Short mmCIF file of C-alpha atoms in Angstrom, two decimals:
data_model
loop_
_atom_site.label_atom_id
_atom_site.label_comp_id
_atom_site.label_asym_id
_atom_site.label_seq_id
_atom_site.Cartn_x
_atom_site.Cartn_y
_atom_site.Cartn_z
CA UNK A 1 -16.21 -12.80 -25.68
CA UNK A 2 -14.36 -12.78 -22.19
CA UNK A 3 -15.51 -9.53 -19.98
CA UNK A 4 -13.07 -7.30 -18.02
CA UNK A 5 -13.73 -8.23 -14.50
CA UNK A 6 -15.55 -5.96 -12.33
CA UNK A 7 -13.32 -4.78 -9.10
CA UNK A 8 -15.59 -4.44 -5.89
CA UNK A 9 -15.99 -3.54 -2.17
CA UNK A 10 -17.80 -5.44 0.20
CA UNK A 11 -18.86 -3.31 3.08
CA UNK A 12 -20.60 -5.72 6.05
CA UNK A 13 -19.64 -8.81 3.84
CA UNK A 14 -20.42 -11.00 6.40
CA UNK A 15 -20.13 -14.14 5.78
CA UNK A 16 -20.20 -13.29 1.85
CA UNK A 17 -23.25 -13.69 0.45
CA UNK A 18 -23.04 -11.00 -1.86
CA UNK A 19 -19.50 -12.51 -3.00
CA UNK A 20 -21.54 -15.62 -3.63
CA UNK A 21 -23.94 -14.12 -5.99
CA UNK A 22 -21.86 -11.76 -7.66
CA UNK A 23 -18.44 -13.14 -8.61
CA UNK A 24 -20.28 -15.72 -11.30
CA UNK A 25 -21.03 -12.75 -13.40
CA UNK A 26 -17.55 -11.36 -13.57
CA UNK A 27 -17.22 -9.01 -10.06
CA UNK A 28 -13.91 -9.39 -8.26
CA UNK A 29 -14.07 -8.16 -4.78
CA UNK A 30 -10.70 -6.72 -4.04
CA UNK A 31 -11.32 -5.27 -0.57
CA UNK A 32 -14.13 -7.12 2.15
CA UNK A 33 -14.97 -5.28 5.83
CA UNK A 34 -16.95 -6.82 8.69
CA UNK A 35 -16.04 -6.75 12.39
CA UNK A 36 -17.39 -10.37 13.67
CA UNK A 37 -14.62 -12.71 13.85
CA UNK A 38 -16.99 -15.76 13.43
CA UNK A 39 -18.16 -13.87 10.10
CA UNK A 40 -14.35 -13.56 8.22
CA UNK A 41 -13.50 -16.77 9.72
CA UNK A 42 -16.84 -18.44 7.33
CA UNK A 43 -16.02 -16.16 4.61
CA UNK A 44 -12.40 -17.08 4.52
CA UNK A 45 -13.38 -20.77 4.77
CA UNK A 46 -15.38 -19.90 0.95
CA UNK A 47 -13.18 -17.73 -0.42
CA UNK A 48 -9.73 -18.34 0.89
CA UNK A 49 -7.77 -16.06 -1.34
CA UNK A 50 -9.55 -13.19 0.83
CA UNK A 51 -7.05 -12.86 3.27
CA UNK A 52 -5.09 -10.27 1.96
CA UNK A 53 -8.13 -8.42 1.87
CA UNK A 54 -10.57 -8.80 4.15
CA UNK A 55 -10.27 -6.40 6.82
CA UNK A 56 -12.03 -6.99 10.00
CA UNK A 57 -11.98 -4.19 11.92
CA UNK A 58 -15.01 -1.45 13.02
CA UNK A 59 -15.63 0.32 10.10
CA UNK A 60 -15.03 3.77 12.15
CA UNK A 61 -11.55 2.73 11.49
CA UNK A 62 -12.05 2.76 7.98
CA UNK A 63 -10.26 5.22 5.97
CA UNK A 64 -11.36 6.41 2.24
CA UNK A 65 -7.29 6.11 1.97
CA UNK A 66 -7.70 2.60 2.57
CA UNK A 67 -9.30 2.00 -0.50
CA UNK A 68 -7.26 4.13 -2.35
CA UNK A 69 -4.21 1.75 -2.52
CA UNK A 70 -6.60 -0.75 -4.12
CA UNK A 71 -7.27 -1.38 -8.02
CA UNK A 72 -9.97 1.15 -9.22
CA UNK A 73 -13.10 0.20 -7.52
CA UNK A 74 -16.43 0.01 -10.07
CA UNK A 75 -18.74 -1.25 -7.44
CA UNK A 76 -19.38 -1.11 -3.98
CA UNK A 77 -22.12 -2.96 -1.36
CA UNK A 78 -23.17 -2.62 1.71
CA UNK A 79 -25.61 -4.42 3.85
CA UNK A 80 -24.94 -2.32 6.69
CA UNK A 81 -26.78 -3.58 9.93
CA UNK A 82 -30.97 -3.51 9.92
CA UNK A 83 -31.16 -3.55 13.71
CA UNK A 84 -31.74 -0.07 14.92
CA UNK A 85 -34.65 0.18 11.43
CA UNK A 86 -36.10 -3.03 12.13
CA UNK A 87 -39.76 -3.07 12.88
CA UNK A 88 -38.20 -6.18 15.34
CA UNK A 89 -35.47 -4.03 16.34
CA UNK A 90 -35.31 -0.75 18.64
CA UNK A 91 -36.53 1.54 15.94
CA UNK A 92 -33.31 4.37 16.51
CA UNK A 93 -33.15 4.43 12.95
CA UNK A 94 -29.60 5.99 11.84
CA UNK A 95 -28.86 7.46 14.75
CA UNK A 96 -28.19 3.85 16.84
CA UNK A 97 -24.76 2.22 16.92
CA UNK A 98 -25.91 -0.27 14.58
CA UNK A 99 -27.47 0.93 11.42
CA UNK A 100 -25.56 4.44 12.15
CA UNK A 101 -22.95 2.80 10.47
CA UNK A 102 -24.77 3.52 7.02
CA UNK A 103 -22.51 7.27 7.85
CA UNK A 104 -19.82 5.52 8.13
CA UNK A 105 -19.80 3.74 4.54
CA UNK A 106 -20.96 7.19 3.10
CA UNK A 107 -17.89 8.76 4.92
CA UNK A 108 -15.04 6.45 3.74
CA UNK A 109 -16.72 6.87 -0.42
CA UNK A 110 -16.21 10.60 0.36
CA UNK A 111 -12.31 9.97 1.85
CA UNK A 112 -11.87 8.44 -1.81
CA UNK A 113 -8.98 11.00 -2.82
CA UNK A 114 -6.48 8.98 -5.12
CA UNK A 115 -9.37 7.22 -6.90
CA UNK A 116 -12.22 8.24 -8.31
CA UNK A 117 -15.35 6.55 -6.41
CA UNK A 118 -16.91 3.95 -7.12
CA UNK A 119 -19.19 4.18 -9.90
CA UNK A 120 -21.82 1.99 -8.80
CA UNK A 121 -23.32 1.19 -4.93
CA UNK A 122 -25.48 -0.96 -3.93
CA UNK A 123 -27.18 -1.04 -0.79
CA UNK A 124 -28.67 -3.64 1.09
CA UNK A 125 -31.76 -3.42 4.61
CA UNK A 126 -35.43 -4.14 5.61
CA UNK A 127 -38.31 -2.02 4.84
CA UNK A 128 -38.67 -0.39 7.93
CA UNK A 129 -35.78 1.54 6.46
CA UNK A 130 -38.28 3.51 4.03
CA UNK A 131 -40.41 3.96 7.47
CA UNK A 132 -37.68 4.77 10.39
CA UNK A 133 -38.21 8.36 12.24
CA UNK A 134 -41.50 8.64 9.60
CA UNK A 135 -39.28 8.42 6.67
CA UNK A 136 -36.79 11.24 7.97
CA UNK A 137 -33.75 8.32 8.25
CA UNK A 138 -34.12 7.22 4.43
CA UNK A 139 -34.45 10.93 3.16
CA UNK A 140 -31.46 11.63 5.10
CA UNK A 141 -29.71 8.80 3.42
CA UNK A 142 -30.88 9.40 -0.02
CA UNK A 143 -29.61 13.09 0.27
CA UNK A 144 -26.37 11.86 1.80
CA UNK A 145 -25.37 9.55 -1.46
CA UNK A 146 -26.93 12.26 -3.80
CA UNK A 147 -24.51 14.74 -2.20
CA UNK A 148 -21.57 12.32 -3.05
CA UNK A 149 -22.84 12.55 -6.83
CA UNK A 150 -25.00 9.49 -7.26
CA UNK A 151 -28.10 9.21 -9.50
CA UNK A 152 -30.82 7.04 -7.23
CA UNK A 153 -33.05 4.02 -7.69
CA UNK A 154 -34.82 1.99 -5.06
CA UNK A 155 -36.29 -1.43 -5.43
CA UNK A 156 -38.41 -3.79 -3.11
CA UNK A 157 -38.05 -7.56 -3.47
CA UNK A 158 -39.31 -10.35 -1.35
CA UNK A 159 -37.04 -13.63 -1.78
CA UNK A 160 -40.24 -15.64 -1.97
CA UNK A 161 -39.99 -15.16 -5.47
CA UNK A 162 -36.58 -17.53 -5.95
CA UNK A 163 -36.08 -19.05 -2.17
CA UNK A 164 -39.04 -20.44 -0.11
CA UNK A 165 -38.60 -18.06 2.25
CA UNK A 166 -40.54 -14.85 2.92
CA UNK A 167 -37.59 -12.43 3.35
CA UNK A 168 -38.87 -8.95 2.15
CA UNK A 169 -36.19 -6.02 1.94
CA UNK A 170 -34.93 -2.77 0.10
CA UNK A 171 -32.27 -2.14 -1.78
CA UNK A 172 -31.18 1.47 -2.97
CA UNK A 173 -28.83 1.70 -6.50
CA UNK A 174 -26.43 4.89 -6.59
CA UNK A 175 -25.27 5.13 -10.36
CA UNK A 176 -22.67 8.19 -11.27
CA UNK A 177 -24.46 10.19 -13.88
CA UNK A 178 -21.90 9.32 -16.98
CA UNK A 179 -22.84 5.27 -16.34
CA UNK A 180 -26.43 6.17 -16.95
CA UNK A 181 -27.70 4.29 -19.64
CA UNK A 182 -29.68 5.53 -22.04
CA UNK A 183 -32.68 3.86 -21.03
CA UNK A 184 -32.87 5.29 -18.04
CA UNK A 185 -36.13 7.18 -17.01
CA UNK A 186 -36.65 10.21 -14.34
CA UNK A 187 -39.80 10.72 -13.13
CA UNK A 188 -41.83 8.59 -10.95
CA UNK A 189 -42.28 4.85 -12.24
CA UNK A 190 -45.33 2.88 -12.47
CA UNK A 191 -45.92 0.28 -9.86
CA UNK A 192 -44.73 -2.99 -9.95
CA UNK A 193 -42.89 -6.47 -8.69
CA UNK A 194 -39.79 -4.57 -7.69
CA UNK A 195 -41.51 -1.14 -7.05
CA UNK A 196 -44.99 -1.63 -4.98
CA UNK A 197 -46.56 1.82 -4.55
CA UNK A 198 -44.50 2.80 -1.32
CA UNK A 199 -41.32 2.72 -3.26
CA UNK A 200 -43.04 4.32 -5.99
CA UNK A 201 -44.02 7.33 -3.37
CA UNK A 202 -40.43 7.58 -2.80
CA UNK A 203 -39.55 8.16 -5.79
CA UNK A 204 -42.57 10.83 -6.37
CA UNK A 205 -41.54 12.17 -2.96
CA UNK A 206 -37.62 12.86 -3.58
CA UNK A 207 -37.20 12.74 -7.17
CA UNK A 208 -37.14 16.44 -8.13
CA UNK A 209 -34.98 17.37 -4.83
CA UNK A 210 -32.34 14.61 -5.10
CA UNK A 211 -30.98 13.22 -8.69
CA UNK A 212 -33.06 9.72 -8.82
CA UNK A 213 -33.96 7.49 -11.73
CA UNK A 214 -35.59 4.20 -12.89
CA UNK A 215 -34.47 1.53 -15.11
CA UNK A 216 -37.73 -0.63 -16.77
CA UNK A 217 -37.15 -4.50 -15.23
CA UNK A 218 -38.52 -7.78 -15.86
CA UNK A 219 -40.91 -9.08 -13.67
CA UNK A 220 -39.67 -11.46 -10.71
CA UNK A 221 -39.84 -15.41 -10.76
CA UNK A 222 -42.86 -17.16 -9.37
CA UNK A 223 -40.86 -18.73 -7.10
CA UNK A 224 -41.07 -22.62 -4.75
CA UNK A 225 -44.17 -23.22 -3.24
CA UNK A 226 -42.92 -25.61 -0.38
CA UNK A 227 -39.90 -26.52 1.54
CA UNK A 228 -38.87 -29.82 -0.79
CA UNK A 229 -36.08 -28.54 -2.25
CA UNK A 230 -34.37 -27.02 1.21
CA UNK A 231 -34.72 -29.99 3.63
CA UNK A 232 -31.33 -31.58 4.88
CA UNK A 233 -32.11 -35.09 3.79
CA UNK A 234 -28.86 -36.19 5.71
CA UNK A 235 -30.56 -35.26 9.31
CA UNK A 236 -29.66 -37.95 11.76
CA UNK A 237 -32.43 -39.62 13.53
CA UNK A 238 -31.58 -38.29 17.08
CA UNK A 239 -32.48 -34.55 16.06
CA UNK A 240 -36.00 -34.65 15.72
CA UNK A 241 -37.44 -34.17 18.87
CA UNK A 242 -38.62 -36.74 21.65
CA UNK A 243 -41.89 -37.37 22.43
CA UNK A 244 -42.49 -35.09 25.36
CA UNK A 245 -41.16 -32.23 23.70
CA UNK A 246 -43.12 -32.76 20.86
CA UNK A 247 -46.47 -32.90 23.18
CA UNK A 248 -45.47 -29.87 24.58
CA UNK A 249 -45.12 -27.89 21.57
CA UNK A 250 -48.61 -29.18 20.46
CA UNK A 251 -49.81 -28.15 23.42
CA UNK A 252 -48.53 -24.79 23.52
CA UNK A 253 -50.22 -24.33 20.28
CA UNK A 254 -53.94 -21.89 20.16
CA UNK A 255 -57.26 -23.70 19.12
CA UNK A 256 -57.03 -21.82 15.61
CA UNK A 257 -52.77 -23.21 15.40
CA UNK A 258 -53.75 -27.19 16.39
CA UNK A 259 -56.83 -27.36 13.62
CA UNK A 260 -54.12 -26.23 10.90
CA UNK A 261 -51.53 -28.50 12.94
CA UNK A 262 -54.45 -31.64 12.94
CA UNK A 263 -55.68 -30.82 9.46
CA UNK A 264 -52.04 -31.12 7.70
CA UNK A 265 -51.36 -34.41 10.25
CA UNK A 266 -54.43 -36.33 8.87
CA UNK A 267 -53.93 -35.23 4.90
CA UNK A 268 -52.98 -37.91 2.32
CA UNK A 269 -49.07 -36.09 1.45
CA UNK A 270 -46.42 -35.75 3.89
CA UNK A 271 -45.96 -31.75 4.02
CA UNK A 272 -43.26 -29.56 6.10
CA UNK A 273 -44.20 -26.55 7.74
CA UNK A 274 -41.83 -23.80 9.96
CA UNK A 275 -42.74 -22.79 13.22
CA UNK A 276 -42.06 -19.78 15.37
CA UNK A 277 -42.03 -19.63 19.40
CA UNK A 278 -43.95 -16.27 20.17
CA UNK A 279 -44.78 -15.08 23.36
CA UNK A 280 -48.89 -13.74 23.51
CA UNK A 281 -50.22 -11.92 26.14
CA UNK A 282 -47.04 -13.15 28.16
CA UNK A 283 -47.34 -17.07 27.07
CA UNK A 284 -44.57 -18.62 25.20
CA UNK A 285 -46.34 -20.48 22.21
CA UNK A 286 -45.96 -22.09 18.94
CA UNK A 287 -46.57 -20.47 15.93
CA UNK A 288 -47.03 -22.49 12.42
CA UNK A 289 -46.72 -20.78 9.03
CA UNK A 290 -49.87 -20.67 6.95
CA UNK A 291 -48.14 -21.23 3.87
CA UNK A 292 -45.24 -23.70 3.05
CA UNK A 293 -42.80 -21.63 2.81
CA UNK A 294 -40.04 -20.66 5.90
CA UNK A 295 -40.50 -17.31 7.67
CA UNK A 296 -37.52 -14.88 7.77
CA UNK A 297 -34.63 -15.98 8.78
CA UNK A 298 -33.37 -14.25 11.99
CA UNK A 299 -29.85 -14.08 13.86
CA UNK A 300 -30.29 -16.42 16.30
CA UNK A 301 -29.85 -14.20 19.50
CA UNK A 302 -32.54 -16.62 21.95
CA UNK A 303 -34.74 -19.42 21.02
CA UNK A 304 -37.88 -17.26 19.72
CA UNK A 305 -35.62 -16.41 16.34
CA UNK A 306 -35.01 -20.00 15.68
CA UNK A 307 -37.17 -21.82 12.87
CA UNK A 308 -38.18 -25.29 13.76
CA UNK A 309 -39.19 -27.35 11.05
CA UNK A 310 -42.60 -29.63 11.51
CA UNK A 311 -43.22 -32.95 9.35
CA UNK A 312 -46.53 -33.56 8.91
CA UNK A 313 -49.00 -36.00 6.73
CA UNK A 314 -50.38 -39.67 6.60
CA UNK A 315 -52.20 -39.23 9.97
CA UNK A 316 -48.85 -40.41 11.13
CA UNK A 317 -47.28 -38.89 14.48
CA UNK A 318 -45.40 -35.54 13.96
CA UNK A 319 -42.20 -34.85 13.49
CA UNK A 320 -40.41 -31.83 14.81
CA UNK A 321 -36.83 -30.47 15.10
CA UNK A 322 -34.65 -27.29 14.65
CA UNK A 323 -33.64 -26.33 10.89
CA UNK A 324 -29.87 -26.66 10.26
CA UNK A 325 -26.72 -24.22 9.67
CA UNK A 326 -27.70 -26.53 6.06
CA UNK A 327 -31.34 -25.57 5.34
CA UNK A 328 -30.60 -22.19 6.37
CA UNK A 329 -27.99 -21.89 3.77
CA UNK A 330 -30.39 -23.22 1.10
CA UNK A 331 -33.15 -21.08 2.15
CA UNK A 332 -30.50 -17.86 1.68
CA UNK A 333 -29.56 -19.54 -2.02
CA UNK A 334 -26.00 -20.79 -0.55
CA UNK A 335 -26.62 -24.22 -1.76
CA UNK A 336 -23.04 -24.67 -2.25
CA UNK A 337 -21.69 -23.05 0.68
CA UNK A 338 -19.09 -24.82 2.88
CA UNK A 339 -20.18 -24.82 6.60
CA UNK A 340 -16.47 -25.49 7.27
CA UNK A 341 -16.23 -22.98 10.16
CA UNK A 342 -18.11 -21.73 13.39
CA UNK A 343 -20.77 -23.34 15.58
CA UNK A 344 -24.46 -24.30 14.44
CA UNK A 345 -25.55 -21.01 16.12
CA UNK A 346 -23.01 -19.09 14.71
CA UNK A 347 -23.33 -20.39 11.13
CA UNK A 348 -27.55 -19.46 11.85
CA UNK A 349 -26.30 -16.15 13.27
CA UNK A 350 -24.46 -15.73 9.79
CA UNK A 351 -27.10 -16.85 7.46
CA UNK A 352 -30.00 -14.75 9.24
CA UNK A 353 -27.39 -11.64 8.61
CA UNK A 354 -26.96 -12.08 4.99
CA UNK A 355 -28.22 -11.61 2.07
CA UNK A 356 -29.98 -13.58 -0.47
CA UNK A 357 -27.69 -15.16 -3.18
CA UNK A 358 -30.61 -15.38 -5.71
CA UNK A 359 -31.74 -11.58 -5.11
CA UNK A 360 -28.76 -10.05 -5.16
CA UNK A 361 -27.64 -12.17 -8.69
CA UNK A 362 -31.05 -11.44 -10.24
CA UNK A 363 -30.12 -7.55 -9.71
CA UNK A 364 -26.51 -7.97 -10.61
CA UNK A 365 -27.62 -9.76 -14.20
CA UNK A 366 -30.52 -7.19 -14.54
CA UNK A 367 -29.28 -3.87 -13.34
CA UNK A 368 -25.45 -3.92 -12.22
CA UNK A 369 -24.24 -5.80 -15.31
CA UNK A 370 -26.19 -3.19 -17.87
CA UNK A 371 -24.92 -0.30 -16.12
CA UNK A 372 -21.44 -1.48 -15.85
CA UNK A 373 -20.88 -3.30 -18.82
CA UNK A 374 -23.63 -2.06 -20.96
CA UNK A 375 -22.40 -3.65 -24.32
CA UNK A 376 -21.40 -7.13 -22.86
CA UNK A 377 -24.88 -8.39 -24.12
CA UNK A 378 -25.06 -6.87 -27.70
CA UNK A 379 -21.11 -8.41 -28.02
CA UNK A 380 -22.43 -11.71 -26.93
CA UNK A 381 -25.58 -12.09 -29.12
#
């Protein structure tokens, strides 16, 4: 049975990674906002019949009337910038220019006039969220969308578990209280996949002050053990490193970093690792991973937030070079993304903003899709 379409906003679409892992289950985004150029330019490249919507502009510009003039809006997301709540970041929390912007979103739901708000949000940003200002930034938050009449869930889930990459973040669920379902619980929920005992202490913390809920989930995908499935295969010979530079990466490594580094160069498979510069006790070094998986994937503002990816195996010389615009789009879930637009460092820049496809569709099929279209399953069966 064919399902009415789900209109959307994208708040900080980016380069639309949410888009991505969304539209295949029926949402329509009729409105996208981000202010990099680079960003709409790679988003319009995807989804071309965006340019009648996608606004780039600040979103202090924004306008709740904006919206208005649009088809009803069910659904709204925002991944609204992690820097200022970023243990990596400058820890201002939601009062920096950056992840402030989280008012601004809240401020142009509340402008809604001509249309009733959306009845679902969906909010995308890093941990250090739940732990910015001692948790006084997420309370703030939580209080702010309960005041605009939302019912509130939070979730924790590490990409790991679809991507092999370890890309941990939060994501906070506002539900209107007439799209409850039925199953929904209040209270504080028992710990799990998607809620580790922090989130459950939020919960316990705010649950009887601000309207919050659960929904009972399935637990989350083992996930790839190794890089395999993510390497550009189509690499041309002259990007892996030379010789020197490869010596001087080795040696840059600790005592602890070149018996992992020797150990994986003498084994029997051929194995890929990812490797972060870091700078210890003033000393720019090399980092390798422990496991086989990629570290998270960073905007690429300087060299120390670039992955480089390290061939190892068959006691056979190494082989090191930078990951590609390519790999990084497989490690976000965008295997099928078009890298028809921007540099290499601004197609990293754009992939190390986003959003993981795989995440965000595992929460659209197993909480967005119940709440707004609660008897599409039953109709199907």
């Amino acid at each position: 049975m064919e399902t009415t379409v789900i209109n959307a906003a994208e708040f900080f679409a980016g380069i639309g990674l949410v888009r991505t892992a969304l539209e295949p289950l029926g949402v329509n985004v009729v409105w996208a906002n981000d202010i990099k150029e680079a960003k709409r330019d790679a988003y319009l490249a995807n989804f071309p019949d965006a340019k009648d919507h996608f606004a780039r502009s600040d979103i202090r510009n924004v306008k709740g009337e904006d919206l208005d003039k649009l088809p009803e809006i069910e659904l709204a997301t925002s991944s609204f910038p992690c820097i200022d709540l970023s243990l990596a970041g400058n820890r201002r929390g939601l009062v920096g220019d950056q992840s402030g912007m989280f008012w601004h979103f809240a401020r142009v739901l509340e402008q809604m006039q001509d249309r009733p708000r959306p009845r679902v949000v969906l909010l995308e940003n890093v941990h250090g969220f739940a732990t910015s200002h001692g948790g006084k930034d997420l309370t703030e938050a939580l209080e702010r969308l309960s005041q605009l009449g939302y019912s509130l869930d939070v979730l924790a889930i590490d990409a790991k578990h679809f991507v092999p990459q370890s890309r941990p973040r939060m994501f906070i669920i506002g539900i209107m209280p007439a799209d409850l379902p039925k199953n929904a619980h209040v209270g504080v929920p028992e710990i799990s996949d998607v809620r580790p005992a922090w989130v459950t202490a939020i919960h316990k913390k705010h649950y009887e002050a601000f309207k919050m809920h659960y929904l009972d989930l399935p637990a989350l995908p083992q996930g790839p053990s190794d890089l395999n499935a993510v390497i550009d295969r189509e690499v041309p010979e002259s990007a892996w490193w030379d010789d020197r530079r490869v010596k001087a990466f080795v040696d840059s490594l600790s005592d602890g970093q070149r018996i992992r580094f020797e150990a994986l160069r003498k084994a029997d498979q051929l194995s890929y690792r990812t490797a972060y510069r870091r700078t210890r006790q003033g000393v720019s070094m090399w980092e390798l991973r422990r496991d086989a998986i990629a570290g998270c994937l960073r905007t690429t503002g300087g060299g120390s937030s670039k992955q480089a990816l390290v061939e190892l195996g068959h006691d056979r010389e190494p082989r090191i070079r930078w990951m590609t615009p390519r790999e990084y789009a497989n490690l976000m879930g965008a295997t099928d993304y078009k890298l028809l637009s921007g540099t290499p460092n601004q197609q990293l820049f754009g992939f190390g903003d986003a959003v993981v496809v795989d995440v965000v569709r595992w929460i659209g099929e197993h909480y967005l899709l119940p709440v707004l279209r609660p008897d599409t399953e039953s109709e199907d069966e």
